[in-house]
PDB file of C-alpha atoms in Angstrom:
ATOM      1  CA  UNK A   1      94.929  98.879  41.583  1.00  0.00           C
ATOM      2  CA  UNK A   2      91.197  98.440  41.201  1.00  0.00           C
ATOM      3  CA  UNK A   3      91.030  94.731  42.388  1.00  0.00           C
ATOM      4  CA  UNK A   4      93.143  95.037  45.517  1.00  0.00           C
ATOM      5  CA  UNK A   5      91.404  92.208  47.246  1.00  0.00           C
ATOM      6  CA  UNK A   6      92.432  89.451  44.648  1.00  0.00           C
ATOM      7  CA  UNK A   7      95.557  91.225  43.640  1.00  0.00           C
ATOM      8  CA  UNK A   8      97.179  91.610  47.086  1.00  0.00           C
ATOM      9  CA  UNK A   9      97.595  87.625  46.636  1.00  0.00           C
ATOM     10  CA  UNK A  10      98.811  87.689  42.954  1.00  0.00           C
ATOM     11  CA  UNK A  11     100.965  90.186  44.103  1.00  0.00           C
ATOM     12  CA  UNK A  12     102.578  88.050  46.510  1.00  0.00           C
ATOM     13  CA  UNK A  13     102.990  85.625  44.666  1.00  0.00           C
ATOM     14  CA  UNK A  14     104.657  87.119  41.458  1.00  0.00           C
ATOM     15  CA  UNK A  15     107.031  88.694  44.165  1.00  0.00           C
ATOM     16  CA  UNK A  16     108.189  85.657  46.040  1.00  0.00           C
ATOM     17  CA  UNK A  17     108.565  84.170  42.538  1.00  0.00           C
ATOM     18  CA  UNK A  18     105.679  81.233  43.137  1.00  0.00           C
ATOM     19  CA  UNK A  19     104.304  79.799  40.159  1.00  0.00           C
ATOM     20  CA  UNK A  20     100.682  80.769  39.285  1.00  0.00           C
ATOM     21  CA  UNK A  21      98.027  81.717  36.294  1.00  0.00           C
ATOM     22  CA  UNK A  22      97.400  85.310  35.589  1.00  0.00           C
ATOM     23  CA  UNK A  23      93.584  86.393  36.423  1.00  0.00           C
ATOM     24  CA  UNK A  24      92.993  89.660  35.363  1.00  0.00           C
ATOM     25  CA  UNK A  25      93.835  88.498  31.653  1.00  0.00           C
ATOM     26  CA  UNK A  26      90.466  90.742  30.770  1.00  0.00           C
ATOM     27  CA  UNK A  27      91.110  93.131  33.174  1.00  0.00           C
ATOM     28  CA  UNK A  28      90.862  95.335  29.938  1.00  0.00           C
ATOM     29  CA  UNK A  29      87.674  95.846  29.007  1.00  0.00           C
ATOM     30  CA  UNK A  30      88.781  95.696  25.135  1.00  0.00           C
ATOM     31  CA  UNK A  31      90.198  92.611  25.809  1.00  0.00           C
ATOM     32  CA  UNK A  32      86.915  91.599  27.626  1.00  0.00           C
ATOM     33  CA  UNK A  33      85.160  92.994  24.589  1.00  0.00           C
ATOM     34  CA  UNK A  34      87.187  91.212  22.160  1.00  0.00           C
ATOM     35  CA  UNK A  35      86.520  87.892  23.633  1.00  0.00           C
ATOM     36  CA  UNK A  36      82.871  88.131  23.525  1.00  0.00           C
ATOM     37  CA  UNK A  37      82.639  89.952  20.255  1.00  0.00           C
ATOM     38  CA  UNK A  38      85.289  87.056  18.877  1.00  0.00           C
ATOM     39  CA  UNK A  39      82.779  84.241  20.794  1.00  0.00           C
ATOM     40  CA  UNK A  40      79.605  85.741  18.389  1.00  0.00           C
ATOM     41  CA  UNK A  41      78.095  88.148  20.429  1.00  0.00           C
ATOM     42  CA  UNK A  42      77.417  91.499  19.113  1.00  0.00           C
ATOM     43  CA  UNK A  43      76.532  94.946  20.420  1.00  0.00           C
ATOM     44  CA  UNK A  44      78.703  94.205  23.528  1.00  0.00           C
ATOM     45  CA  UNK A  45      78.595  96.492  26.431  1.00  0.00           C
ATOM     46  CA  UNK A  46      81.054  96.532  29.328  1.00  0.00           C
ATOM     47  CA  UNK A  47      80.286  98.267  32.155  1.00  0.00           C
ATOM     48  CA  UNK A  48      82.852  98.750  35.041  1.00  0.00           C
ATOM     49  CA  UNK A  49      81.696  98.890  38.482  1.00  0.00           C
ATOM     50  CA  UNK A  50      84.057  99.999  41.258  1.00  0.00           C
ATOM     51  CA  UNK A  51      83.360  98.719  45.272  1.00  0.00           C
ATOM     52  CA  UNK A  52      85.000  98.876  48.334  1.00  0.00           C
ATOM     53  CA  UNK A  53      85.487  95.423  50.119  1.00  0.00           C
ATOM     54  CA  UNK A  54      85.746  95.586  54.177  1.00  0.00           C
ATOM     55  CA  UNK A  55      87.471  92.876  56.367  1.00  0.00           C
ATOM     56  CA  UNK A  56      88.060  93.149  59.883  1.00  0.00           C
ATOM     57  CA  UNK A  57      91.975  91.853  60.058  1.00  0.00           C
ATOM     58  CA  UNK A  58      94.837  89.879  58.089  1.00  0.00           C
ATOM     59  CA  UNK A  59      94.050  86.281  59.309  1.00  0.00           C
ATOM     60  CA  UNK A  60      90.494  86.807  58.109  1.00  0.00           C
ATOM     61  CA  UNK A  61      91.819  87.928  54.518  1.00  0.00           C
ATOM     62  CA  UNK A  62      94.292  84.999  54.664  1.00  0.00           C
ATOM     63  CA  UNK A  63      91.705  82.181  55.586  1.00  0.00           C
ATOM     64  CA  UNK A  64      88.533  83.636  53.416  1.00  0.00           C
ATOM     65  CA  UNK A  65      90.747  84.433  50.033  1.00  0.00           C
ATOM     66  CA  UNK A  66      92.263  81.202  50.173  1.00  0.00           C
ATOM     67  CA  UNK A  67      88.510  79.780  51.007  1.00  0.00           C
ATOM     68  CA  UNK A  68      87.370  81.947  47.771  1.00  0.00           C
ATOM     69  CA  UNK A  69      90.044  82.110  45.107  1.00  0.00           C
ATOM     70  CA  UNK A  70      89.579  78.741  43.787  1.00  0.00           C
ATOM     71  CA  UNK A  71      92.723  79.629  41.179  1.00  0.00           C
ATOM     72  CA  UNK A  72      94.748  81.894  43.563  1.00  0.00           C
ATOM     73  CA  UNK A  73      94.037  79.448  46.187  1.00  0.00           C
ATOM     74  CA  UNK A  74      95.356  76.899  44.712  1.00  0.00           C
ATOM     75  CA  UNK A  75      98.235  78.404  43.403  1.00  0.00           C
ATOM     76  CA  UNK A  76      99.372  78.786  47.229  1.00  0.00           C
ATOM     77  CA  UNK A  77      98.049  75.652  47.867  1.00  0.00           C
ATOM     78  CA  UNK A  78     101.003  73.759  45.600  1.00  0.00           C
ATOM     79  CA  UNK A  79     103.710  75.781  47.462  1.00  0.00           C
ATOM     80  CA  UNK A  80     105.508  74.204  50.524  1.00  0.00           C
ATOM     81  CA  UNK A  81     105.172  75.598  53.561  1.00  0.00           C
ATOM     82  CA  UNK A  82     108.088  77.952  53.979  1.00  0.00           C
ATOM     83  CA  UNK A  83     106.646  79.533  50.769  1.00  0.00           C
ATOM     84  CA  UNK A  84     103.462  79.685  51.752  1.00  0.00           C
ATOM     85  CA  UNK A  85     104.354  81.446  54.779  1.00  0.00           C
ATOM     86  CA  UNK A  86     106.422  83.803  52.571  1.00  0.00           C
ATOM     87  CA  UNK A  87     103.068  84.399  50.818  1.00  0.00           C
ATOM     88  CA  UNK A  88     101.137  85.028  53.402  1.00  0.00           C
ATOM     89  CA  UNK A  89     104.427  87.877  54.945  1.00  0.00           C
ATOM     90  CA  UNK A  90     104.508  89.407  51.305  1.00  0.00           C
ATOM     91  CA  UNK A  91     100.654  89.667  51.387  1.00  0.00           C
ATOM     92  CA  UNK A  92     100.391  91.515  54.837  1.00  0.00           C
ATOM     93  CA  UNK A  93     102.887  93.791  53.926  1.00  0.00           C
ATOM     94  CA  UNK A  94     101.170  94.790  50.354  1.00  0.00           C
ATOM     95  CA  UNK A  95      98.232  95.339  52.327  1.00  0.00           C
ATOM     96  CA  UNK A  96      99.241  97.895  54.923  1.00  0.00           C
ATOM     97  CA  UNK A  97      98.052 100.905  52.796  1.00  0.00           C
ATOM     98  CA  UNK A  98      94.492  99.672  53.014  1.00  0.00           C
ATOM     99  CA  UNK A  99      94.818  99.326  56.962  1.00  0.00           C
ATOM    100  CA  UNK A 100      92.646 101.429  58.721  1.00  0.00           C
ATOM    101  CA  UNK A 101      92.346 101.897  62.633  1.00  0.00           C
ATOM    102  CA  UNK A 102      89.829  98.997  62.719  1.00  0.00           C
ATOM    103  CA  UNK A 103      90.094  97.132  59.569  1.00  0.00           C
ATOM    104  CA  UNK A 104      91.175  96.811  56.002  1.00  0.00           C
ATOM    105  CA  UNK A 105      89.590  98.794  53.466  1.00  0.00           C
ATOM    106  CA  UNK A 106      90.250  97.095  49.944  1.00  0.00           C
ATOM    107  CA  UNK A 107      88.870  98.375  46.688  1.00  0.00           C
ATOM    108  CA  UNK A 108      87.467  96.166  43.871  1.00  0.00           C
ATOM    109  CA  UNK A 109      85.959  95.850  40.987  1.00  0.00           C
ATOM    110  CA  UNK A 110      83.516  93.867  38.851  1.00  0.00           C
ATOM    111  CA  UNK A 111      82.707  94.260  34.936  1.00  0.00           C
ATOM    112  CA  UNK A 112      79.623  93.364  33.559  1.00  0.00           C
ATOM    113  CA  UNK A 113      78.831  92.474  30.058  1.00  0.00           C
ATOM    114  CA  UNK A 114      75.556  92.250  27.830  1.00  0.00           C
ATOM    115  CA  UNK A 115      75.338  91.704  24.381  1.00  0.00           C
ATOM    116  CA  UNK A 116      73.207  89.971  21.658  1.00  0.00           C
ATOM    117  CA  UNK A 117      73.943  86.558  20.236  1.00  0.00           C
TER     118      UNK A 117
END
């Protein structure tokens, strides 16, 4: 619900039943924490930061995700066409909440870590 942009894809994709690698693995920030605190680091900090990510219609989602999402991208890349196109239905539907008169609104989120190693 905080990473809308990226997650409107995954979300498609889990639904249709398409094959492809779970990215918000550290979505957690314990689990984020864990992994750098397991990798050495110490006196890790995570610090969320929520955003707001603006883009002016669906084709313009569609082509810049899939331009962006290296991972995601290529998990709808693998797909055959009728899939795809199943993908890109399921996606446009998920993302009618965010529609606004002009554009979609889409919140997101970044974490970012320090620490000492």
């Amino acid at each position: 619900d905080k990473q809308r942009i990226m997650g409107l894809f995954r979300d498609a994709i889990a639904e249709i039943g398409a094959h492809g690698y779970s990215l918000f693995r550290f979505s957690d920030s314990a689990a984020f924490r864990a992994l750098l605190e397991g990798a050495g680091i110490k006196d890790v900090t995570v610090t969320e930061h929520p955003a707001t990510h603006r883009v002016p219609d669906m084709d313009t989602l569609w082509r810049g995700r899939l331009g962006s999402f290296a991972v995601t991208a290529s998990a709808i890349g693998y797909q055959d066409e009728a899939t795809q196109a199943k993908i890109r239905a399921a996606v446009e539907r998920l993302a009618q909440p965010y529609m606004t008169a002009d554009r979609l609104v889409l919140p997101v989120a970044f974490k970012i870590a320090a620490g000492v190693r």
